[in-house]
Amino acid sequence: YFDAYFPMLTKGGFSLILSVEKFANATQTILPLRRLCLTRTVYVSTSERTSRSLNVPLSRFEPNEYINYEKNASVLDIVKKRLNHPLTLSEKILYSHLDNPQNQKIERGKSYLRLRPDRVAMQDATAQMAVLQFISSGLPSVLCPSTIHCDHLIEAQVGGDEDLKRAKDINKEVFNFLATASAKYNIGFWKPGSGIIHQIILENYAYPGLLLIGTDSHTPNGGGLGGLCIGVGGADAVDVMANMPWEIKCPKIIGVRLTGQLNGWTAPKDVILKLAGILTVKGGTGAIIEYFGPGVDSISCTGMGTICNMGAEIGATTSVFPYNKRMVEYLKATKREDIANLANQYQSELLTADDDAKYDRIIDINLSELEPHVNGPFTPDLAHPIDKLAEEAKKNKWPLDIRVGLIGSCTNSSYEDMTRAASIAQQAIDKGIKAKSTFTVTPGSEQIRATIERDGIAEKLRQMGGIVLANACGPCIGQWDRKDVKKNEKNTIISSYNRNFVGRNDANPNTHAFVTSPDLVTAMVLSGDLRFNPLTDSLTAADGSKFKLEAPTGDNLPSKGFDPGVDTYQEPPKDNESLKVDVDPKSNRLQLLEPFEPWDGKDFTDFPILIKIKGKCTTDHISAAGPCAINEENNEANKIKNRLTNEWGKVPDTARYYKSKNIPWIVIGDENYGEGSSREHAALEPRFLGGRAIIVKSFARIHETNLKKQGLLALTFDNPDDYDKIKPDDKISLIGLNKLAPNEPVECRIKHSNGKTETIKLNHTLNESQIGWFKAGSALNAMRTFFASKKGQKMIDKATG
């Protein structure tokens, strides 16, 4: 809801370049680091390895940087001796990446872990801010293998080639910035058209036991290949790129035991759709979802990726599957058999849970009995088995005419997904019918696009009426120039995507978006009716006869191997010291951002409430991608009262007015505040416009961290019912901030408009270093101060040898 007055964020990010280049040049008295850091687990010389550890590269793009299971096993051995109990797979991966395994306090749901991730991945929208923040650290090169993937800035309009060409032209400035910054700072760069970040990671970088952080909420996709891949904000990525330990609260572990096997119309997507109905959009918050059991082997590696990907919709920190034969198949198919051979040696030690490992909760799902699901509208946890959907649609008066069906995206664009959809398309072609709804296909990567074109899969989908879009996020994230409905027209779409919040796909709050498997999408667009159940209902062939669709079939992997398609990877040059980052000083997309002011040491006294939010407030509500949250005072979106003028206005207008008068403000929110995308802008924008604290019933994990990183106080009601005590025209005081300490509540005094006051308790999850971010004004301010200190310089000297 702040985007109207922070356009530079949503249209391409900031440019700290003019000031930070000077800063970087001034502090650049050390040699280029060339990704050398002796303290990182992935940089260990051959002589330090035992005979069990082969020199297996992290990826084909990093031939001189190796997977170091031996070091992970050594660290884990220290932890196991301390804890003296069986460990889950999630614990093994996390604890084997501890920065200080001898002394780290480890308590699920309570202690903060300081970790050393193996790599960083960034998509183009979030990478802009992450890279600009990294530049301001003054380091001449990243200290952790890092990549940037151009997938978010390509709008779906006509078709793949045309849309890609248009995006390259419109976003030339941003793409050039990212390309030159990648070359300058030793970052692998995947050009526009490469594909979606998560599919590229699965094809090239993910491996069993990996700890990866990515600046996108669906980073957990990599759990399908046995790694812990966790979505974070850009500032967290900067920590890791700058060789700072990364912090996360030690997650709880929710076990999902799978029995039976998938069959018929039931797809891997249905596992997570079912689980979303059980846990809801916040049920996984603060926990890792770990799958196990005999049913695991019936799911392909990419199917496991689909399940992990959408774990973000239940608030989970990440999701993971144990290393198994389906992962071996995928590693071999993507020319990484050497990784599989190495992983085989560590399977029981590092890559599967110990017998009798304890979970905080176990959920059982019998795959043989699992029904195909369609979830929605407006939230991914409103789960409907397909045989109940028609009844629900009629009862709730949802639009029955399916306007558009969309398959693909990072969630469901594997070769298996596409071949299963094509098997349904072939049945339609044989009967002489086409889709009655608009039907779009989004390949997840250039490799997938090239392979389905070579094997005739794409052509079958086109013959059924499909339009193949660019290898990019497109409509899944709202990059969709949709023209088939009028503004605010009530309509229904159905997709194999992961997220379906209000306005998410097309900015129309009356679009009823449903998520399901590619199989059901493909089948249902042949009918064009939301009530169609392909398991029981018939279609009409071109000759007037009735027929039922047979259950889809497909190939897990291409028999001819993958076609890599066009080479879209830019390798960092070996000599990058003289390179310059390409930014136009007159740019209207990359603008200067001054550091936030540090805390002045005073309590927050009588701050006005900008808005008291009623109900759901996702990052789509706060930043670009959807409508504003609902104001409790009038039950309207983006209409609040200015407490100084008593006039009604838009949220950003009012925030900017308060800022012009030097009046900081506070936001009051409901449950699971900030769920959804990892976009850092949803924390930066409120901070930029004068926000100092967000007080809610509960936070989504990534957004809470993003708020902390920008120097905002993220506070929760000790008693959730206290939310009702606060009125939109109250004034809020936060007392005793000079005594702010971990696990100590904050005193909040509410002053009502009638002059009466009452006091409540607010909780927080700030640890000592995060309190330091608040005092410094932001985590970036604290980092800059650290690197300017003697201790910081010693760390740099050690890293460079």
PDB file of N, CA and C in Angstrom, residues 577-636:
ATOM      1  N   GLU A 577      38.769  -6.515 -11.752  1.00  0.00           N
ATOM      2  CA  GLU A 577      39.142  -5.394 -10.890  1.00  0.00           C
ATOM      3  C   GLU A 577      38.853  -4.038 -11.529  1.00  0.00           C
ATOM      4  N   SER A 578      39.004  -3.962 -12.848  1.00  0.00           N
ATOM      5  CA  SER A 578      38.834  -2.674 -13.523  1.00  0.00           C
ATOM      6  C   SER A 578      37.420  -2.442 -14.028  1.00  0.00           C
ATOM      7  N   LEU A 579      36.524  -3.423 -13.840  1.00  0.00           N
ATOM      8  CA  LEU A 579      35.171  -3.294 -14.365  1.00  0.00           C
ATOM      9  C   LEU A 579      34.364  -2.251 -13.589  1.00  0.00           C
ATOM     10  N   LYS A 580      33.424  -1.633 -14.273  1.00  0.00           N
ATOM     11  CA  LYS A 580      32.528  -0.654 -13.673  1.00  0.00           C
ATOM     12  C   LYS A 580      31.085  -1.151 -13.758  1.00  0.00           C
ATOM     13  N   VAL A 581      30.312  -0.805 -12.750  1.00  0.00           N
ATOM     14  CA  VAL A 581      28.897  -1.151 -12.753  1.00  0.00           C
ATOM     15  C   VAL A 581      28.143  -0.148 -13.608  1.00  0.00           C
ATOM     16  N   ASP A 582      27.281  -0.653 -14.499  1.00  0.00           N
ATOM     17  CA  ASP A 582      26.603   0.187 -15.477  1.00  0.00           C
ATOM     18  C   ASP A 582      25.334   0.803 -14.885  1.00  0.00           C
ATOM     19  N   VAL A 583      25.428   2.060 -14.502  1.00  0.00           N
ATOM     20  CA  VAL A 583      24.262   2.788 -13.993  1.00  0.00           C
ATOM     21  C   VAL A 583      24.299   4.213 -14.542  1.00  0.00           C
ATOM     22  N   ASP A 584      23.203   4.631 -15.118  1.00  0.00           N
ATOM     23  CA  ASP A 584      23.087   5.993 -15.626  1.00  0.00           C
ATOM     24  C   ASP A 584      22.823   6.942 -14.459  1.00  0.00           C
ATOM     25  N   PRO A 585      23.658   7.958 -14.261  1.00  0.00           N
ATOM     26  CA  PRO A 585      23.425   8.909 -13.163  1.00  0.00           C
ATOM     27  C   PRO A 585      22.061   9.597 -13.243  1.00  0.00           C
ATOM     28  N   LYS A 586      21.476   9.635 -14.441  1.00  0.00           N
ATOM     29  CA  LYS A 586      20.175  10.280 -14.622  1.00  0.00           C
ATOM     30  C   LYS A 586      19.026   9.280 -14.573  1.00  0.00           C
ATOM     31  N   SER A 587      19.310   8.090 -14.141  1.00  0.00           N
ATOM     32  CA  SER A 587      18.306   7.023 -14.143  1.00  0.00           C
ATOM     33  C   SER A 587      17.088   7.382 -13.299  1.00  0.00           C
ATOM     34  N   ASN A 588      15.917   6.979 -13.785  1.00  0.00           N
ATOM     35  CA  ASN A 588      14.696   7.124 -12.984  1.00  0.00           C
ATOM     36  C   ASN A 588      14.242   5.776 -12.426  1.00  0.00           C
ATOM     37  N   ARG A 589      15.105   4.760 -12.550  1.00  0.00           N
ATOM     38  CA  ARG A 589      14.779   3.450 -12.011  1.00  0.00           C
ATOM     39  C   ARG A 589      15.744   3.027 -10.907  1.00  0.00           C
ATOM     40  N   LEU A 590      16.954   3.522 -10.959  1.00  0.00           N
ATOM     41  CA  LEU A 590      17.958   3.179  -9.964  1.00  0.00           C
ATOM     42  C   LEU A 590      18.390   4.463  -9.278  1.00  0.00           C
ATOM     43  N   GLN A 591      17.797   4.723  -8.123  1.00  0.00           N
ATOM     44  CA  GLN A 591      18.034   6.010  -7.483  1.00  0.00           C
ATOM     45  C   GLN A 591      18.744   5.876  -6.145  1.00  0.00           C
ATOM     46  N   LEU A 592      19.330   6.968  -5.745  1.00  0.00           N
ATOM     47  CA  LEU A 592      20.113   7.002  -4.514  1.00  0.00           C
ATOM     48  C   LEU A 592      19.223   6.784  -3.295  1.00  0.00           C
ATOM     49  N   LEU A 593      19.664   5.950  -2.393  1.00  0.00           N
ATOM     50  CA  LEU A 593      18.971   5.744  -1.121  1.00  0.00           C
ATOM     51  C   LEU A 593      19.912   6.098   0.010  1.00  0.00           C
ATOM     52  N   GLU A 594      19.560   7.105   0.770  1.00  0.00           N
ATOM     53  CA  GLU A 594      20.384   7.483   1.913  1.00  0.00           C
ATOM     54  C   GLU A 594      20.172   6.487   3.044  1.00  0.00           C
ATOM     55  N   PRO A 595      21.201   6.219   3.846  1.00  0.00           N
ATOM     56  CA  PRO A 595      21.038   5.313   4.990  1.00  0.00           C
ATOM     57  C   PRO A 595      19.970   5.840   5.953  1.00  0.00           C
ATOM     58  N   PHE A 596      19.226   4.933   6.554  1.00  0.00           N
ATOM     59  CA  PHE A 596      18.234   5.332   7.540  1.00  0.00           C
ATOM     60  C   PHE A 596      18.921   5.891   8.789  1.00  0.00           C
ATOM     61  N   GLU A 597      18.257   6.824   9.441  1.00  0.00           N
ATOM     62  CA  GLU A 597      18.805   7.417  10.653  1.00  0.00           C
ATOM     63  C   GLU A 597      18.823   6.385  11.783  1.00  0.00           C
ATOM     64  N   PRO A 598      19.856   6.387  12.590  1.00  0.00           N
ATOM     65  CA  PRO A 598      19.893   5.481  13.743  1.00  0.00           C
ATOM     66  C   PRO A 598      18.866   5.903  14.795  1.00  0.00           C
ATOM     67  N   TRP A 599      18.549   5.002  15.679  1.00  0.00           N
ATOM     68  CA  TRP A 599      17.626   5.287  16.787  1.00  0.00           C
ATOM     69  C   TRP A 599      18.224   6.389  17.653  1.00  0.00           C
ATOM     70  N   ASP A 600      17.391   7.327  18.086  1.00  0.00           N
ATOM     71  CA  ASP A 600      17.875   8.479  18.858  1.00  0.00           C
ATOM     72  C   ASP A 600      17.972   8.208  20.350  1.00  0.00           C
ATOM     73  N   GLY A 601      17.696   6.966  20.764  1.00  0.00           N
ATOM     74  CA  GLY A 601      17.825   6.611  22.173  1.00  0.00           C
ATOM     75  C   GLY A 601      16.603   6.934  23.008  1.00  0.00           C
ATOM     76  N   LYS A 602      15.537   7.462  22.385  1.00  0.00           N
ATOM     77  CA  LYS A 602      14.348   7.858  23.135  1.00  0.00           C
ATOM     78  C   LYS A 602      13.213   6.860  22.938  1.00  0.00           C
ATOM     79  N   ASP A 603      12.290   6.864  23.905  1.00  0.00           N
ATOM     80  CA  ASP A 603      11.084   6.054  23.761  1.00  0.00           C
ATOM     81  C   ASP A 603      10.227   6.589  22.614  1.00  0.00           C
ATOM     82  N   PHE A 604       9.371   5.720  22.088  1.00  0.00           N
ATOM     83  CA  PHE A 604       8.391   6.156  21.097  1.00  0.00           C
ATOM     84  C   PHE A 604       7.171   6.660  21.878  1.00  0.00           C
ATOM     85  N   THR A 605       6.894   7.933  21.775  1.00  0.00           N
ATOM     86  CA  THR A 605       5.849   8.533  22.597  1.00  0.00           C
ATOM     87  C   THR A 605       4.734   9.125  21.744  1.00  0.00           C
ATOM     88  N   ASP A 606       3.508   8.666  22.005  1.00  0.00           N
ATOM     89  CA  ASP A 606       2.296   9.191  21.365  1.00  0.00           C
ATOM     90  C   ASP A 606       2.389   9.168  19.838  1.00  0.00           C
ATOM     91  N   PHE A 607       2.855   8.067  19.301  1.00  0.00           N
ATOM     92  CA  PHE A 607       2.891   7.904  17.842  1.00  0.00           C
ATOM     93  C   PHE A 607       1.479   7.612  17.338  1.00  0.00           C
ATOM     94  N   PRO A 608       1.068   8.239  16.245  1.00  0.00           N
ATOM     95  CA  PRO A 608      -0.238   7.925  15.672  1.00  0.00           C
ATOM     96  C   PRO A 608      -0.222   6.560  14.986  1.00  0.00           C
ATOM     97  N   ILE A 609      -1.404   6.002  14.827  1.00  0.00           N
ATOM     98  CA  ILE A 609      -1.563   4.743  14.094  1.00  0.00           C
ATOM     99  C   ILE A 609      -1.883   5.095  12.645  1.00  0.00           C
ATOM    100  N   LEU A 610      -1.003   4.718  11.744  1.00  0.00           N
ATOM    101  CA  LEU A 610      -1.261   5.000  10.330  1.00  0.00           C
ATOM    102  C   LEU A 610      -2.503   4.255   9.867  1.00  0.00           C
ATOM    103  N   ILE A 611      -2.545   2.948  10.164  1.00  0.00           N
ATOM    104  CA  ILE A 611      -3.694   2.127   9.790  1.00  0.00           C
ATOM    105  C   ILE A 611      -3.785   0.951  10.747  1.00  0.00           C
ATOM    106  N   LYS A 612      -4.997   0.629  11.151  1.00  0.00           N
ATOM    107  CA  LYS A 612      -5.250  -0.604  11.874  1.00  0.00           C
ATOM    108  C   LYS A 612      -5.881  -1.565  10.878  1.00  0.00           C
ATOM    109  N   ILE A 613      -5.121  -2.592  10.545  1.00  0.00           N
ATOM    110  CA  ILE A 613      -5.517  -3.502   9.474  1.00  0.00           C
ATOM    111  C   ILE A 613      -6.437  -4.586  10.006  1.00  0.00           C
ATOM    112  N   LYS A 614      -7.464  -4.858   9.229  1.00  0.00           N
ATOM    113  CA  LYS A 614      -8.441  -5.884   9.584  1.00  0.00           C
ATOM    114  C   LYS A 614      -8.243  -7.086   8.664  1.00  0.00           C
ATOM    115  N   GLY A 615      -7.934  -8.233   9.244  1.00  0.00           N
ATOM    116  CA  GLY A 615      -7.813  -9.450   8.453  1.00  0.00           C
ATOM    117  C   GLY A 615      -6.478  -9.576   7.744  1.00  0.00           C
ATOM    118  N   LYS A 616      -6.487 -10.323   6.646  1.00  0.00           N
ATOM    119  CA  LYS A 616      -5.274 -10.698   5.926  1.00  0.00           C
ATOM    120  C   LYS A 616      -4.517  -9.483   5.411  1.00  0.00           C
ATOM    121  N   CYS A 617      -3.219  -9.507   5.611  1.00  0.00           N
ATOM    122  CA  CYS A 617      -2.344  -8.481   5.035  1.00  0.00           C
ATOM    123  C   CYS A 617      -1.061  -9.161   4.569  1.00  0.00           C
ATOM    124  N   THR A 618      -0.975  -9.442   3.276  1.00  0.00           N
ATOM    125  CA  THR A 618       0.194 -10.080   2.701  1.00  0.00           C
ATOM    126  C   THR A 618       1.169  -9.017   2.212  1.00  0.00           C
ATOM    127  N   THR A 619       2.348  -9.462   1.798  1.00  0.00           N
ATOM    128  CA  THR A 619       3.285  -8.502   1.204  1.00  0.00           C
ATOM    129  C   THR A 619       2.737  -7.961  -0.113  1.00  0.00           C
ATOM    130  N   ASP A 620       1.823  -8.704  -0.749  1.00  0.00           N
ATOM    131  CA  ASP A 620       1.147  -8.186  -1.941  1.00  0.00           C
ATOM    132  C   ASP A 620       0.288  -6.973  -1.596  1.00  0.00           C
ATOM    133  N   HIS A 621      -0.281  -6.967  -0.392  1.00  0.00           N
ATOM    134  CA  HIS A 621      -1.072  -5.816   0.046  1.00  0.00           C
ATOM    135  C   HIS A 621      -0.181  -4.615   0.344  1.00  0.00           C
ATOM    136  N   ILE A 622       0.958  -4.891   0.948  1.00  0.00           N
ATOM    137  CA  ILE A 622       1.828  -3.807   1.394  1.00  0.00           C
ATOM    138  C   ILE A 622       2.580  -3.186   0.226  1.00  0.00           C
ATOM    139  N   SER A 623       3.086  -4.050  -0.648  1.00  0.00           N
ATOM    140  CA  SER A 623       3.852  -3.600  -1.800  1.00  0.00           C
ATOM    141  C   SER A 623       3.131  -4.020  -3.065  1.00  0.00           C
ATOM    142  N   ALA A 624       3.711  -3.731  -4.220  1.00  0.00           N
ATOM    143  CA  ALA A 624       3.035  -3.964  -5.499  1.00  0.00           C
ATOM    144  C   ALA A 624       2.686  -5.427  -5.688  1.00  0.00           C
ATOM    145  N   ALA A 625       1.520  -5.690  -6.259  1.00  0.00           N
ATOM    146  CA  ALA A 625       1.038  -7.015  -6.675  1.00  0.00           C
ATOM    147  C   ALA A 625      -0.391  -7.256  -6.206  1.00  0.00           C
ATOM    148  N   GLY A 626      -1.027  -6.297  -5.589  1.00  0.00           N
ATOM    149  CA  GLY A 626      -2.393  -6.518  -5.158  1.00  0.00           C
ATOM    150  C   GLY A 626      -3.004  -5.278  -4.554  1.00  0.00           C
ATOM    151  N   PRO A 627      -4.244  -5.376  -4.104  1.00  0.00           N
ATOM    152  CA  PRO A 627      -4.919  -4.227  -3.488  1.00  0.00           C
ATOM    153  C   PRO A 627      -4.402  -3.983  -2.082  1.00  0.00           C
ATOM    154  N   CYS A 628      -4.811  -2.887  -1.513  1.00  0.00           N
ATOM    155  CA  CYS A 628      -4.398  -2.568  -0.145  1.00  0.00           C
ATOM    156  C   CYS A 628      -5.162  -3.419   0.864  1.00  0.00           C
ATOM    157  N   ALA A 629      -4.603  -3.493   2.056  1.00  0.00           N
ATOM    158  CA  ALA A 629      -5.287  -4.166   3.151  1.00  0.00           C
ATOM    159  C   ALA A 629      -6.500  -3.343   3.579  1.00  0.00           C
ATOM    160  N   ILE A 630      -7.383  -3.989   4.334  1.00  0.00           N
ATOM    161  CA  ILE A 630      -8.631  -3.348   4.758  1.00  0.00           C
ATOM    162  C   ILE A 630      -8.408  -2.561   6.050  1.00  0.00           C
ATOM    163  N   ASN A 631      -8.859  -1.318   6.056  1.00  0.00           N
ATOM    164  CA  ASN A 631      -8.805  -0.451   7.220  1.00  0.00           C
ATOM    165  C   ASN A 631      -9.980  -0.781   8.132  1.00  0.00           C
ATOM    166  N   GLU A 632      -9.696  -1.145   9.384  1.00  0.00           N
ATOM    167  CA  GLU A 632     -10.769  -1.518  10.307  1.00  0.00           C
ATOM    168  C   GLU A 632     -11.763  -0.384  10.534  1.00  0.00           C
ATOM    169  N   GLU A 633     -11.292   0.851  10.451  1.00  0.00           N
ATOM    170  CA  GLU A 633     -12.128   1.994  10.789  1.00  0.00           C
ATOM    171  C   GLU A 633     -13.320   2.154   9.851  1.00  0.00           C
ATOM    172  N   ASN A 634     -13.135   1.791   8.557  1.00  0.00           N
ATOM    173  CA  ASN A 634     -14.224   2.002   7.597  1.00  0.00           C
ATOM    174  C   ASN A 634     -14.467   0.803   6.687  1.00  0.00           C
ATOM    175  N   ASN A 635     -13.749  -0.290   6.945  1.00  0.00           N
ATOM    176  CA  ASN A 635     -13.870  -1.497   6.116  1.00  0.00           C
ATOM    177  C   ASN A 635     -13.577  -1.233   4.645  1.00  0.00           C
ATOM    178  N   GLU A 636     -12.689  -0.279   4.374  1.00  0.00           N
ATOM    179  CA  GLU A 636     -12.309   0.046   3.000  1.00  0.00           C
ATOM    180  C   GLU A 636     -10.810  -0.137   2.828  1.00  0.00           C
TER     181      GLU A 636
END
